[in-house]
mmCIF file of C-alpha atoms and ligand atoms in Angstrom:
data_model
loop_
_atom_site.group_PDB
_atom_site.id
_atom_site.type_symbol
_atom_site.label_atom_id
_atom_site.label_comp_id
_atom_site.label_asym_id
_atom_site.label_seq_id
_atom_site.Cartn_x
_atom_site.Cartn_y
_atom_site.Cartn_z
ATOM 1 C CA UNK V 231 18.613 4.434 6.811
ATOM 2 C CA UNK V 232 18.910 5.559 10.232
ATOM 3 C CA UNK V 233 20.408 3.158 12.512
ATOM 4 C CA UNK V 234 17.724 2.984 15.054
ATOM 5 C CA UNK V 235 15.397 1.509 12.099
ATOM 6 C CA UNK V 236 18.156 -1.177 11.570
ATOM 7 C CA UNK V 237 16.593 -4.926 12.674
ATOM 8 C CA UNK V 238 19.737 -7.261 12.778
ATOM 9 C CA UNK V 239 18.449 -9.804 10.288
ATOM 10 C CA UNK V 240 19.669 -7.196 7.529
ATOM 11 C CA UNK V 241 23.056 -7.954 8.588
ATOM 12 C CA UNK V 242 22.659 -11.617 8.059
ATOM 13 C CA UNK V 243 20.817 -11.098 4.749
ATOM 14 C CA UNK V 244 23.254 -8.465 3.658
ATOM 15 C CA UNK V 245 26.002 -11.835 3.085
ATOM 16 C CA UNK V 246 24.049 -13.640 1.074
ATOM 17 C CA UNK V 247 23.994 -13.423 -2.124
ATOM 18 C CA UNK V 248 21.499 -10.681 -3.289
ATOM 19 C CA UNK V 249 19.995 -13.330 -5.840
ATOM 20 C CA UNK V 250 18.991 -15.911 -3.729
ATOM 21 C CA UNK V 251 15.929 -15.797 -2.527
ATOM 22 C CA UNK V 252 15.825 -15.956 1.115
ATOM 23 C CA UNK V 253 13.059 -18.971 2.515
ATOM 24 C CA UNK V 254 13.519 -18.312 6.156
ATOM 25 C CA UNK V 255 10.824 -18.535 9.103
ATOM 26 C CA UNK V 256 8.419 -15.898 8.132
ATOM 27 C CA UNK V 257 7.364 -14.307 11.009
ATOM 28 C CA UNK V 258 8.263 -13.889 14.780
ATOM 29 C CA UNK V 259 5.020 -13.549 16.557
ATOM 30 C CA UNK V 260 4.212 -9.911 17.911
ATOM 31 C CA UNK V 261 4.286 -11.607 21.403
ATOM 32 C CA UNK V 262 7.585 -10.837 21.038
ATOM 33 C CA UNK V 263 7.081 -7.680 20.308
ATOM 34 C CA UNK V 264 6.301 -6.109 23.797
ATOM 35 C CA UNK V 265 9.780 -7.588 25.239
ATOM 36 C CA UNK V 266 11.852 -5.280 22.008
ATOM 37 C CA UNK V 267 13.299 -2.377 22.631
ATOM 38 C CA UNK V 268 10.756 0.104 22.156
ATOM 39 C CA UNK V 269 11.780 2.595 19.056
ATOM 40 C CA UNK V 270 13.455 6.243 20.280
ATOM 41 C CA UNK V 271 12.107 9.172 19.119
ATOM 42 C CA UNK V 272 10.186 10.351 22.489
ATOM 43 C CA UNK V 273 7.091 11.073 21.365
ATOM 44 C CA UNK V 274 5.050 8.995 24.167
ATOM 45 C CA UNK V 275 3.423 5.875 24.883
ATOM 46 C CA UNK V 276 0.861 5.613 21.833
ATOM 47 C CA UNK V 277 3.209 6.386 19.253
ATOM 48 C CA UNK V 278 5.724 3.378 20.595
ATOM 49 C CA UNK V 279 2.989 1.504 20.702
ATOM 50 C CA UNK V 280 1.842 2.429 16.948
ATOM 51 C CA UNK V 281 5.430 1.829 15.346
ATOM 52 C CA UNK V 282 6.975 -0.787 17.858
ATOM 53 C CA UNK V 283 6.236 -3.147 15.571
ATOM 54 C CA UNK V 284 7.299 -7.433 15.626
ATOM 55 C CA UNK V 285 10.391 -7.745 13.429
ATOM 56 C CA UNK V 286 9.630 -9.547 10.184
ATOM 57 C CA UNK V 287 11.846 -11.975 8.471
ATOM 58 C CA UNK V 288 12.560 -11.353 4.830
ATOM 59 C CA UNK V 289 14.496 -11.874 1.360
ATOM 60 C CA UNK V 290 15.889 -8.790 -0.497
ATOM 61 C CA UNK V 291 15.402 -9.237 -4.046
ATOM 62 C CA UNK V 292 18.027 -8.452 -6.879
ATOM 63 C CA UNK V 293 18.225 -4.827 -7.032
ATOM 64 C CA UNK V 294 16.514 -4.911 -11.026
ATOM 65 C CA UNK V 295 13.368 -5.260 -12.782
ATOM 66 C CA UNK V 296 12.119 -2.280 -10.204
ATOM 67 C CA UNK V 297 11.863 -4.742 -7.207
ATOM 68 C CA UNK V 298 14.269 -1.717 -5.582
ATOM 69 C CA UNK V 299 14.988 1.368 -6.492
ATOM 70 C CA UNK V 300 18.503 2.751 -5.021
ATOM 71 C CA UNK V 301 16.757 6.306 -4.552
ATOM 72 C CA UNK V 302 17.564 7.358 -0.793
ATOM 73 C CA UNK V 303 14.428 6.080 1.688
ATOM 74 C CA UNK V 304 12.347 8.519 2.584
ATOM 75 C CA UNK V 305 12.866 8.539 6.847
ATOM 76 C CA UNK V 306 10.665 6.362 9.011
ATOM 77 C CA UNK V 307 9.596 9.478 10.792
ATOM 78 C CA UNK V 308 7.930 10.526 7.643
ATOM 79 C CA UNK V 309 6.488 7.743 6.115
ATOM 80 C CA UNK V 310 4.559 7.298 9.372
ATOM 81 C CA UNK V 311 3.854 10.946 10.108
ATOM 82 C CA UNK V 312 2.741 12.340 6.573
ATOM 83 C CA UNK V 313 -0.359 9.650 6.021
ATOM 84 C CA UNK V 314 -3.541 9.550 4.396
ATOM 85 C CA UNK V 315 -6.117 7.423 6.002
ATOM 86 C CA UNK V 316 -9.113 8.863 5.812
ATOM 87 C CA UNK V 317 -11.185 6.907 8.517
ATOM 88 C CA UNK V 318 -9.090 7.912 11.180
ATOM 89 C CA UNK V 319 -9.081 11.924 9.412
ATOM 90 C CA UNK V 320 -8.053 14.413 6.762
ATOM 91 C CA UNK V 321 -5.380 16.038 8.227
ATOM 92 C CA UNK V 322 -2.202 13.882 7.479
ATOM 93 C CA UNK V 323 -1.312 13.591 11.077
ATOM 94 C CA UNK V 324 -4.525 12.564 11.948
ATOM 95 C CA UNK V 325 -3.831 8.151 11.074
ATOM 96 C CA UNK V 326 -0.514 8.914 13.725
ATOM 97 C CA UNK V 327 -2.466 10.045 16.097
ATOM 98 C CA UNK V 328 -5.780 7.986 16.261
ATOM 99 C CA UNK V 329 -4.804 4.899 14.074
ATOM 100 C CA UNK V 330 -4.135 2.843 17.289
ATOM 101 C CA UNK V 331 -7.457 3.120 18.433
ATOM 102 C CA UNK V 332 -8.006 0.614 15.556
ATOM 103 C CA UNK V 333 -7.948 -3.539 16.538
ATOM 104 C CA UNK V 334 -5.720 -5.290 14.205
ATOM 105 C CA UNK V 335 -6.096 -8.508 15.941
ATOM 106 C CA UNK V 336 -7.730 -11.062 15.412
ATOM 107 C CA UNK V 337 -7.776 -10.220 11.608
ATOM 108 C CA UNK V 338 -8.612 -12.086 8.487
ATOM 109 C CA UNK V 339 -9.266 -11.419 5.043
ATOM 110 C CA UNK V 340 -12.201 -12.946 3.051
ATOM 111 C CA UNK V 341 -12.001 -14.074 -0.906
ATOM 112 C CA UNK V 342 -14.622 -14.925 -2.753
ATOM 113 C CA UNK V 343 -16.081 -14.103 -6.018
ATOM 114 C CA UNK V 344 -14.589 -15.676 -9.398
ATOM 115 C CA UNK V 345 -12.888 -18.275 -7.635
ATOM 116 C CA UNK V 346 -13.422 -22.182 -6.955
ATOM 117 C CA UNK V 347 -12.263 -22.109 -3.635
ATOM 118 C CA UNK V 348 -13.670 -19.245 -1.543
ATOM 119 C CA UNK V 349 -12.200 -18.609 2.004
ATOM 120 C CA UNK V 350 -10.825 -16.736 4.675
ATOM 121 C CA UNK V 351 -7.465 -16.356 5.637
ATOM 122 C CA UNK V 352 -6.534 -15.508 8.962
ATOM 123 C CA UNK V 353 -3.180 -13.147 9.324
ATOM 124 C CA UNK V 354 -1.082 -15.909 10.998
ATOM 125 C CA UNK V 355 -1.998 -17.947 7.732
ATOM 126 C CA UNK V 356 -0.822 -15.072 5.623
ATOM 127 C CA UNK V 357 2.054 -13.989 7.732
ATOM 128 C CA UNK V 358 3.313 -18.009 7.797
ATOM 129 C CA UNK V 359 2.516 -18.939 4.033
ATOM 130 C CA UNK V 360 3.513 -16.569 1.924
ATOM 131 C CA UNK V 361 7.657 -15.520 1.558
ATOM 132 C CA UNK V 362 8.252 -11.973 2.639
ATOM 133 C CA UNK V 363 10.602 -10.233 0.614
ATOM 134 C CA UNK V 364 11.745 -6.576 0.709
ATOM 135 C CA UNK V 365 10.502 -3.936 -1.909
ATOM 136 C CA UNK V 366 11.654 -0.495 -2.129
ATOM 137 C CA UNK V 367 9.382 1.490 -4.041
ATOM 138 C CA UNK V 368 8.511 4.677 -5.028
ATOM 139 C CA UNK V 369 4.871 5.821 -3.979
ATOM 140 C CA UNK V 370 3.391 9.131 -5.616
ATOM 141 C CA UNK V 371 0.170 10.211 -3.990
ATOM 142 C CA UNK V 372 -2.450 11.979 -6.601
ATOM 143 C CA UNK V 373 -1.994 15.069 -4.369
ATOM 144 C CA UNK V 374 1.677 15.675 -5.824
ATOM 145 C CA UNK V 375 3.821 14.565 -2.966
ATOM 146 C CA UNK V 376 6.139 11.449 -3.242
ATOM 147 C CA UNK V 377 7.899 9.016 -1.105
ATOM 148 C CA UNK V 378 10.268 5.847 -1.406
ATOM 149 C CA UNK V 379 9.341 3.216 1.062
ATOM 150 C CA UNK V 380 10.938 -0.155 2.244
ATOM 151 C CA UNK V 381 8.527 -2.050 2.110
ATOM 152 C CA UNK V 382 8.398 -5.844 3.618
ATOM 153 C CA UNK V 383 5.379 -8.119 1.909
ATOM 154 C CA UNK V 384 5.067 -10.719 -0.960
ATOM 155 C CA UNK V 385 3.201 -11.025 -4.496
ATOM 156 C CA UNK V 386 -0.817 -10.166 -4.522
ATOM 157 C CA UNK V 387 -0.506 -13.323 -7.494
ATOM 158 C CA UNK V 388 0.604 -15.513 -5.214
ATOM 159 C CA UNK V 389 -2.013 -15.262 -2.574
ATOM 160 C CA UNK V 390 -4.948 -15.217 -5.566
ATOM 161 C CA UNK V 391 -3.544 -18.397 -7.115
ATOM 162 C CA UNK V 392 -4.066 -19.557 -4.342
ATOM 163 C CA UNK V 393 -7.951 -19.138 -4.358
ATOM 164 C CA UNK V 394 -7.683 -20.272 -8.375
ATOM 165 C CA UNK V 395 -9.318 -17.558 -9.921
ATOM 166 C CA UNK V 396 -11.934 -18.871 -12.193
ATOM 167 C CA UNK V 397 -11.823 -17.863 -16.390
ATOM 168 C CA UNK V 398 -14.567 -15.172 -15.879
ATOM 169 C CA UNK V 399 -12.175 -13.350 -13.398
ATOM 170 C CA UNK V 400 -11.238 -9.883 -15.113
ATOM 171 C CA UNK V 401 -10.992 -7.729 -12.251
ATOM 172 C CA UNK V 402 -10.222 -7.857 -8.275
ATOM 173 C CA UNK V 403 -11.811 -5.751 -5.641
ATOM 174 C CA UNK V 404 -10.779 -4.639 -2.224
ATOM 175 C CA UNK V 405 -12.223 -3.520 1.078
ATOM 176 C CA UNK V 406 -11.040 -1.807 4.062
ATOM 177 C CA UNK V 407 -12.153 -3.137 7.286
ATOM 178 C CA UNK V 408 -15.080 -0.746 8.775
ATOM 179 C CA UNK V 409 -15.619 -0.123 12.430
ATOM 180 C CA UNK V 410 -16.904 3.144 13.360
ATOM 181 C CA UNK V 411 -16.100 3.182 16.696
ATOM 182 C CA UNK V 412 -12.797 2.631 15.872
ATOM 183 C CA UNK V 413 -12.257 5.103 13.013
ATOM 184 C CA UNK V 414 -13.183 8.051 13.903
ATOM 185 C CA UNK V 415 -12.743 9.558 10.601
ATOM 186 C CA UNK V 416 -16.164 7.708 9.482
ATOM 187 C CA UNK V 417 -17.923 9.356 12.163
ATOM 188 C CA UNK V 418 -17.595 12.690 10.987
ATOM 189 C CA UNK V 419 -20.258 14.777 9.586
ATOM 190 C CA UNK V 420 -17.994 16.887 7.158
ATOM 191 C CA UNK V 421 -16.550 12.943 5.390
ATOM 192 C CA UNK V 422 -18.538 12.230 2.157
ATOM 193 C CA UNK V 423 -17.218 8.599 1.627
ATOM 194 C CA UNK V 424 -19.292 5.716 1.289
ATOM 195 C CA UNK V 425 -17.412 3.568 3.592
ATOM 196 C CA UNK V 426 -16.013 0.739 3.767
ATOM 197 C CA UNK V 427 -13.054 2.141 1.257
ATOM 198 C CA UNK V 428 -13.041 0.386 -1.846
ATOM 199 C CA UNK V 429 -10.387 0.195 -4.510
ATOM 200 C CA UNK V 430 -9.631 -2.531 -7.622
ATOM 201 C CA UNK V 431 -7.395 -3.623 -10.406
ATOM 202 C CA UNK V 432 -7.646 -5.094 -13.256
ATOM 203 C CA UNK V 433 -6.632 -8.790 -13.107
ATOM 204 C CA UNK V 434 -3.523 -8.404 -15.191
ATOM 205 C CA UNK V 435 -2.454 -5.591 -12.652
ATOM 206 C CA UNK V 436 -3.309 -7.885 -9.974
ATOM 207 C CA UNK V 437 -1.193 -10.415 -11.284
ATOM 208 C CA UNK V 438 1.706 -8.701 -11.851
ATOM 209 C CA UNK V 439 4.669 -9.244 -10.132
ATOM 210 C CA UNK V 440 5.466 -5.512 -8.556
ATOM 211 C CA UNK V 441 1.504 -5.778 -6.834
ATOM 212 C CA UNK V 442 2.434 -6.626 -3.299
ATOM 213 C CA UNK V 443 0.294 -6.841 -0.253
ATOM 214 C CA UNK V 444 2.573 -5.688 2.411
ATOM 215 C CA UNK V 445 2.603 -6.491 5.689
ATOM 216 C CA UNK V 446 5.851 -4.280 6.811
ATOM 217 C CA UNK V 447 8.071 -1.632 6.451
ATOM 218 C CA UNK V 448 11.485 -0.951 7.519
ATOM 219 C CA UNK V 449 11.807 -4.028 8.535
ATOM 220 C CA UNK V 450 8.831 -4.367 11.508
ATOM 221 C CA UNK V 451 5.534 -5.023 11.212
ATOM 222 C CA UNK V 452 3.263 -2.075 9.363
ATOM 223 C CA UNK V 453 2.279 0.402 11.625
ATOM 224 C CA UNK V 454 -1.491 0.971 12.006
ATOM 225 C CA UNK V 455 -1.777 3.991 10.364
ATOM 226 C CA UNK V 456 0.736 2.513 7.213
ATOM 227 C CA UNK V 457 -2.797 0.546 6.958
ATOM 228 C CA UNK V 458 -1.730 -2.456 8.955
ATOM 229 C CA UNK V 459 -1.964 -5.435 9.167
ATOM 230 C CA UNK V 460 -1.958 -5.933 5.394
ATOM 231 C CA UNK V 461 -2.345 -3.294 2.576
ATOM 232 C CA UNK V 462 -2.363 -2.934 -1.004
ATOM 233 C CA UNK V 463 0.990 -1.422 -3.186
ATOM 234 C CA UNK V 464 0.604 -1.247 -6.629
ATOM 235 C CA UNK V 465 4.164 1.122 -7.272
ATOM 236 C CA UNK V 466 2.914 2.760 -10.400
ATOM 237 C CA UNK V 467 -0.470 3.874 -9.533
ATOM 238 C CA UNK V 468 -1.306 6.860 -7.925
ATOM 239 C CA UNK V 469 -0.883 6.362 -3.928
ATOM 240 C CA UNK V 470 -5.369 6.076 -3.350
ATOM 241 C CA UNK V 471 -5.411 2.654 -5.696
ATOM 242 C CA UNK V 472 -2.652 0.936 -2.796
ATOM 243 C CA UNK V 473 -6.015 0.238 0.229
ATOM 244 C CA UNK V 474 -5.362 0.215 3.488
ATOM 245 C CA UNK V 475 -6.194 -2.490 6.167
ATOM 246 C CA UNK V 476 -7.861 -5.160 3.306
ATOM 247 C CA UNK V 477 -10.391 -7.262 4.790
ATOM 248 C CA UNK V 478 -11.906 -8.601 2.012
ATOM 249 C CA UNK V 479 -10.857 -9.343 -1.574
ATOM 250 C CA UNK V 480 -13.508 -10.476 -4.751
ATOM 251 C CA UNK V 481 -12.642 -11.211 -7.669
ATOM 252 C CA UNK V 482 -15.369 -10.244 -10.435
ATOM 253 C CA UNK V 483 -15.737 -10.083 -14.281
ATOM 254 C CA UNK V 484 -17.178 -6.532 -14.019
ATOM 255 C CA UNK V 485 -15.213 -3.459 -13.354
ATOM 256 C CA UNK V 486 -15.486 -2.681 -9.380
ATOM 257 C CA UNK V 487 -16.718 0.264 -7.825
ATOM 258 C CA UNK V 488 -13.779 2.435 -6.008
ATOM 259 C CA UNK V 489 -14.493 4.976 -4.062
ATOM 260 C CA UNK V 490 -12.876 7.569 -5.267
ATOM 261 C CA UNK V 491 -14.177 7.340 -8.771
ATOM 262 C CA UNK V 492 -17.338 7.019 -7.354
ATOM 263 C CA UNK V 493 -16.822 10.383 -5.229
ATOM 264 C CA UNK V 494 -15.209 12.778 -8.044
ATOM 265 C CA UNK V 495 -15.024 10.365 -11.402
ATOM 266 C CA UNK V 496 -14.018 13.415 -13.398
ATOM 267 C CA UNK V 497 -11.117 13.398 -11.236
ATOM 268 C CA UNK V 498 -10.151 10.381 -9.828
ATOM 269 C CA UNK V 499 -10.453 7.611 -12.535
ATOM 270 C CA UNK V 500 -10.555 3.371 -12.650
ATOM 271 C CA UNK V 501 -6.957 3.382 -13.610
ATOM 272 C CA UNK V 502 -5.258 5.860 -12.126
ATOM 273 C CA UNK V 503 -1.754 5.274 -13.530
ATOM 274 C CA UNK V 504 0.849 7.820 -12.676
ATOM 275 C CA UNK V 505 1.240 9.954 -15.769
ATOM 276 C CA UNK V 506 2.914 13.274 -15.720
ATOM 277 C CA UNK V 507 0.959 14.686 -18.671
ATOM 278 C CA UNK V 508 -2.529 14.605 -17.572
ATOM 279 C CA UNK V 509 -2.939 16.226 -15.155
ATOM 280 C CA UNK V 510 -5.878 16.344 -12.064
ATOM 281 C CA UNK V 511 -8.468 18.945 -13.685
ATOM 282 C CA UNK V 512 -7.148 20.910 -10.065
ATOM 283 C CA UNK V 513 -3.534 20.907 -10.746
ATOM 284 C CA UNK V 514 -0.341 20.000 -12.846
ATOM 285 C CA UNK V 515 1.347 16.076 -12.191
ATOM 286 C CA UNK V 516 3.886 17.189 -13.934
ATOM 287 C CA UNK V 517 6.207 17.074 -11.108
ATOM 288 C CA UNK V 518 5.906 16.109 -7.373
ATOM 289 C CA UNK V 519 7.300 17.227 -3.908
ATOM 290 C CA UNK V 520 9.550 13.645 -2.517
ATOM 291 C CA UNK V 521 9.150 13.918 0.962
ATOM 292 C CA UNK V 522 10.993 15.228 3.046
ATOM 293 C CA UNK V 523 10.354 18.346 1.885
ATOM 294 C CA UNK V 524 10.052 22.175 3.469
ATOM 295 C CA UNK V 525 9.091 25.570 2.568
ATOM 296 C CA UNK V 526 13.086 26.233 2.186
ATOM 297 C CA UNK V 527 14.081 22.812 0.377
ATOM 298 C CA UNK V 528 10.702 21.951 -1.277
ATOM 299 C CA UNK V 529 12.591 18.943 -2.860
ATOM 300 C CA UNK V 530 10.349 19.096 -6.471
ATOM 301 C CA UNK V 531 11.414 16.342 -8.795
ATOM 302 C CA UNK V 532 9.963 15.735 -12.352
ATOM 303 C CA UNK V 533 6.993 12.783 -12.333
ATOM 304 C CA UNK V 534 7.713 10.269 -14.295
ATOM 305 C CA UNK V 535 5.491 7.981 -16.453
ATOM 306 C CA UNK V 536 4.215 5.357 -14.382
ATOM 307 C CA UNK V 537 5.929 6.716 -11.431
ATOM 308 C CA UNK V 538 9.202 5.447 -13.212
ATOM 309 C CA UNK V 539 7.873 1.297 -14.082
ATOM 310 C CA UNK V 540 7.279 1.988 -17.810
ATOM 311 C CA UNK V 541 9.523 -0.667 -18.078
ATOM 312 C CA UNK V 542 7.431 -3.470 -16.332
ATOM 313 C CA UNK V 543 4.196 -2.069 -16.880
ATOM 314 C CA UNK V 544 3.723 -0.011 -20.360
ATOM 315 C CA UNK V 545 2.907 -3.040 -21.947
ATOM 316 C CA UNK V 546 -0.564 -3.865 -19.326
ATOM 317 C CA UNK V 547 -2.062 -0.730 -21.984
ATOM 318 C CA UNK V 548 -0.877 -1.111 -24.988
ATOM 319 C CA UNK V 549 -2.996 0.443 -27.559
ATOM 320 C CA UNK V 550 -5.039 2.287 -24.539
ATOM 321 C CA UNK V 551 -5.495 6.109 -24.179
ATOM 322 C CA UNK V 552 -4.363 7.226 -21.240
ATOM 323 C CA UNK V 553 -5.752 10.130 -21.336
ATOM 324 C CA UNK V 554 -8.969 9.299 -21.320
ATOM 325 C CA UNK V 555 -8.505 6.015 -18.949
ATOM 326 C CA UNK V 556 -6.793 8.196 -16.238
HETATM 327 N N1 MTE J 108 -6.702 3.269 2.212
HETATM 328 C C1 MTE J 108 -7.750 3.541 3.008
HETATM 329 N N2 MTE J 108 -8.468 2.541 3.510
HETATM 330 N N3 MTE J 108 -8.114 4.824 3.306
HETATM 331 C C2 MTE J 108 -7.433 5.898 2.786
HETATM 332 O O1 MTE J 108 -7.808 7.049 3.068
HETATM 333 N N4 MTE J 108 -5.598 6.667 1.340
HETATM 334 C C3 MTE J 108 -4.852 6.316 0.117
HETATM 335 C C4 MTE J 108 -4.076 5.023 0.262
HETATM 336 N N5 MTE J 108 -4.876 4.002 0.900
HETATM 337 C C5 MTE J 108 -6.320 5.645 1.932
HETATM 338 C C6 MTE J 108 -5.961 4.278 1.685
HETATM 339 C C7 MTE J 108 -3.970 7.389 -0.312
HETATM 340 S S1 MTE J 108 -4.709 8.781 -0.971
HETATM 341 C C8 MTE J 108 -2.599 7.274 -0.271
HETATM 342 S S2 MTE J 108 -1.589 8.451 -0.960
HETATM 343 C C9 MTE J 108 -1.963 6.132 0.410
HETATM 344 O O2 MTE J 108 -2.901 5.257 1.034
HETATM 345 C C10 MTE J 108 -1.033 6.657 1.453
HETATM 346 O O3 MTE J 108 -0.320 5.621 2.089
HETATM 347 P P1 MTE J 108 0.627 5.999 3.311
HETATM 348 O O4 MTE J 108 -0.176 6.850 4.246
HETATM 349 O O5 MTE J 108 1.040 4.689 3.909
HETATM 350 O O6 MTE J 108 1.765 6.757 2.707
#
């Protein structure tokens, strides 16, 4: 990690014990936020503005049970640089460059559906009641490029239980908030998308305990185009399942729609599990490009089954055929 991405509470964390699980003040409010030292980089105004974000307070989970792999990070630089988000654009500088015009605040996320206790939570709510904990995973985009993120956010389960899912719940849905004059990706005459985005999981994947929403990375507060302020990682599904900017979640007993299976479903489909042998009726997923990467060190690495969480997650499908529930 590059030492200008270093927040000081890592130091503090770094001498306790790895297996405790830090409970500390959650969140320090973004007021604070205009008063810190503004990240280097010199690449103007908006982009400080964009990735200056409030430190966030958080434990770092025992380094097993693919909570966090040891794989180097991919650079901050990147991870905010290289982004898809299609309502701000297709090219993937476009959510750098015209993410900000996006208002993350006031924000709250609706949850309704199968549940007895339908609500809304408001972000301070969710930044002060849930405990933040750091997750390094690996994200593999369906277009065959990879990264490995520090993430900062807590258990999807946790916030659900909250709600208490009823016994017809089978599957969650999310949304992505929808403003056109903010996005101007959704404004474009060339974008086919039915907006708002949609994605969804099946409640077992929901459940399970490497589905974060998170709220950070490297440390600060997600940077808009990351999908802030809170956004969907699900580590062993291609990159399109992990939603961006969630405004509402429902919880269902039918399948949901998503929108890319309802764009190319011979292509994109419900499940969407990283699997190196079937491959995108376009190209191989055999292997992937883990960014950084350049015409001169194109950095190719083999794909691995379920982006490397067989361990945790084989089990969600036993008896299933992949290949035919891509
Ligand atoms: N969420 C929304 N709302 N809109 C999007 O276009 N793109 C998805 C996913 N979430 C997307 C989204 C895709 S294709 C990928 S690979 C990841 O976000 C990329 O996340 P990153 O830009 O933070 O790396």
């Amino acid at each position: 990690m590059s030492k200008r991405f270093q927040v000081p509470h890592i130091a503090s964390s770094e001498i306790t014990p790895e297996s405790v699980y830090l409970r500390r003040r959650q969140f320090m409010r973004a007021a604070g936020a205009a008063a810190l030292p503004l990240l280097a980089g010199g690449t103007g105004a908006a982009r400080a503005a964009q990735t200056g974000g409030a430190p966030l307070d958080f434990g770092r989970p025992a380094p097993d049970g693919g909570l966090r792999t040891d794989e180097a990070l991919t650079p901050f630089d990147d991870v905010t640089a290289y982004c898809n988000f299609y309502e701000f654009g297709t090219d993937k500088g476009d959510p750098e460059r015209y993410a900000h015009e996006m208002s993350t605040d006031p924000w709250s996320v609706q949850v309704d559906g199968e549940v007895a206790r339908p609500g809304k939570l408001n972000l301070e709510d969710i930044l002060g009641s849930f405990d933040l904990q750091e997750r390094v995973y690996r994200l593999r985009c369906v277009e065959a490029w990879s990264m490995v993120v520090p993430w900062v956010g807590f258990e999807l389960a946790a916030l659900l239980r909250r709600f208490e899912p009823t016994s017809r719940a089978r599957y969650v849905s999310f949304e992505t908030l929808y403003r056109r004059d903010e996005m101007r990706g959704t404004r474009s005459f060339t974008s086919t998308i039915d907006w708002p985005y949609r994605e969804g999981l099946r409640m077992d994947e929901a459940m399970h305990p490497l589905t974060i929403l998170a709220v950070g990375l490297y440390g600060k507060t997600l940077p808009n185009q990351n999908g802030a302020p809170v956004r969907l990682v699900v580590p062993w599904k291609y990159g399109f399942k992990s939603i961006k900017s969630i405004v509402r979640i429902r919880l269902s007993e039918k399948q949901p729609y998503t929108t890319w299976q309802a764009l190319a479903p011979h292509e994109y489909g419900f499940y969407a599990n990283v699997n190196p042998q079937v491959d995108h009726p376009r190209w191989s997923q055999a292997s992937e490009r883990r960014l950084p990467s350049s015409l001169f060190k194109p950095n190719r690495i083999p794909t691995r089954m379920f982006n490397g969480y067989a361990e945790q997650v084989a089990g969600l499908y036993k008896g299933m055929d992949l290949a035919r529930n891509y």
